[in-house]
Coordinates of C-alpha atoms in Angstrom, one line a residue:
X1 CA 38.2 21.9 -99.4
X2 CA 35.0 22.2 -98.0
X3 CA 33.1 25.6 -98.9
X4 CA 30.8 27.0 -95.5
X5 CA 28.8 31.0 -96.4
X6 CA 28.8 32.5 -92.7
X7 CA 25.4 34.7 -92.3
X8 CA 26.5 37.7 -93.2
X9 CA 27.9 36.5 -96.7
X10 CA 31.6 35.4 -96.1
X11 CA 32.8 32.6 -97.9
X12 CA 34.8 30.2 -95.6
X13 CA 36.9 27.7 -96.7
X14 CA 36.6 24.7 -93.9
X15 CA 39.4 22.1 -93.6
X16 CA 40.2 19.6 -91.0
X17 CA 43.1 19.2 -88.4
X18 CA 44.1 17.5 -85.6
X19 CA 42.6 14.4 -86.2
X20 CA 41.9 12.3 -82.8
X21 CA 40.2 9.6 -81.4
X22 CA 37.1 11.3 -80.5
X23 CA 37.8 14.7 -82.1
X24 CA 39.1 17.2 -85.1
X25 CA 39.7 20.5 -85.3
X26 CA 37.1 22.4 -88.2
X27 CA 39.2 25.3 -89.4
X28 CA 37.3 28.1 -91.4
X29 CA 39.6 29.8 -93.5
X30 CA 38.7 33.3 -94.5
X31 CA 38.8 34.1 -97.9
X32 CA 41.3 37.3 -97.8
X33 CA 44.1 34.8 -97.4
X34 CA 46.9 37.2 -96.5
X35 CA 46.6 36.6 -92.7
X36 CA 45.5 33.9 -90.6
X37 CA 44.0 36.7 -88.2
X38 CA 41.0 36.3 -89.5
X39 CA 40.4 32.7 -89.9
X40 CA 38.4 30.5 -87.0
X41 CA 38.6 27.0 -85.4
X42 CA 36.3 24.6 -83.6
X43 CA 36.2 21.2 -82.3
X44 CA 34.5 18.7 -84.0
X45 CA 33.5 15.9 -81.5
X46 CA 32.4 12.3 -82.6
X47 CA 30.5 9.8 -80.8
X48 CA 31.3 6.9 -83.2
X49 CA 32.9 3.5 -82.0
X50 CA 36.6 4.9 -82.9
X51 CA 35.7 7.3 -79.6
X52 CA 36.0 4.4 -77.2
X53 CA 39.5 4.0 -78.7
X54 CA 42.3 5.4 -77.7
X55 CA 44.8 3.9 -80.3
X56 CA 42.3 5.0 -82.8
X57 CA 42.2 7.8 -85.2
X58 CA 39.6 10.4 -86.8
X59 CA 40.1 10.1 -90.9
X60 CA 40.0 14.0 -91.9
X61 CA 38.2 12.9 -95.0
X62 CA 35.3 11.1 -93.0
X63 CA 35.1 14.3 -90.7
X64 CA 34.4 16.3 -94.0
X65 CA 32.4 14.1 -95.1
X66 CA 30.1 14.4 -92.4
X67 CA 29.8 17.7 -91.8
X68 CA 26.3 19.0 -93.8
X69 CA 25.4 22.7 -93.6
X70 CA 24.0 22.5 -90.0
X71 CA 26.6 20.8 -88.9
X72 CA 28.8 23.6 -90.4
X73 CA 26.7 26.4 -89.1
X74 CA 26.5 24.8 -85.9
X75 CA 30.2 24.7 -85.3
X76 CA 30.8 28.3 -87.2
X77 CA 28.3 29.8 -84.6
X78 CA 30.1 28.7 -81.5
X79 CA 33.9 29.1 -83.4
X80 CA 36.7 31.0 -81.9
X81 CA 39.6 33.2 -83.4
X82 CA 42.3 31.3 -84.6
X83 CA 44.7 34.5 -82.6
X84 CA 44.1 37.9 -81.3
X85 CA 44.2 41.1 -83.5
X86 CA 48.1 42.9 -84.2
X87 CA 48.0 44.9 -81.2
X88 CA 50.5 47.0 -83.5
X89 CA 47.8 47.5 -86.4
X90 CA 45.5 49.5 -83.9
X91 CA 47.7 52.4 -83.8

């Protein structure tokens, strides 16, 4: 598992799902671990030849692979909550 620091000093760990033609889904993983409430997702898009393919498939290992520390900030910056906060914790 990939390793990504956020800006304000959280260690992620990033993993790879969802592989498609053209497309993966970058999971950070928050470090706390007892909830996925915390943890975030983007889409990792490719424009390699497999794109054009349909009946072709995204290798997780060659999306992690190609995801450098820019790449990883990049996608962090624009990342979304995996799911929305307990609305029963708020009490």
């Amino acid at each position: 598992m990939l390793k990504f620091t956020s800006p304000d000093g959280v260690l992620w760990g990033v993993q790879v799902d969802l592989p498609g033609s053209s497309n993966a889904m970058v999971i950070f993983r928050h470090p706390d671990g007892r909830s996925s409430r915390r943890d975030r997702y983007n889409w990792y898009i490719s424009h390699g030849p497999e794109a054009r393919s349909v009946t072709s498939r995204l290798s997780k290992d060659k999306v992690l692979a190609a995801l450098d520390e820019t790449a990883l900030a990049q996608l962090f910056r624009r990342s979304m909550r995996v799911s929305q906060p307990d609305p029963l914790a708020a009490g």
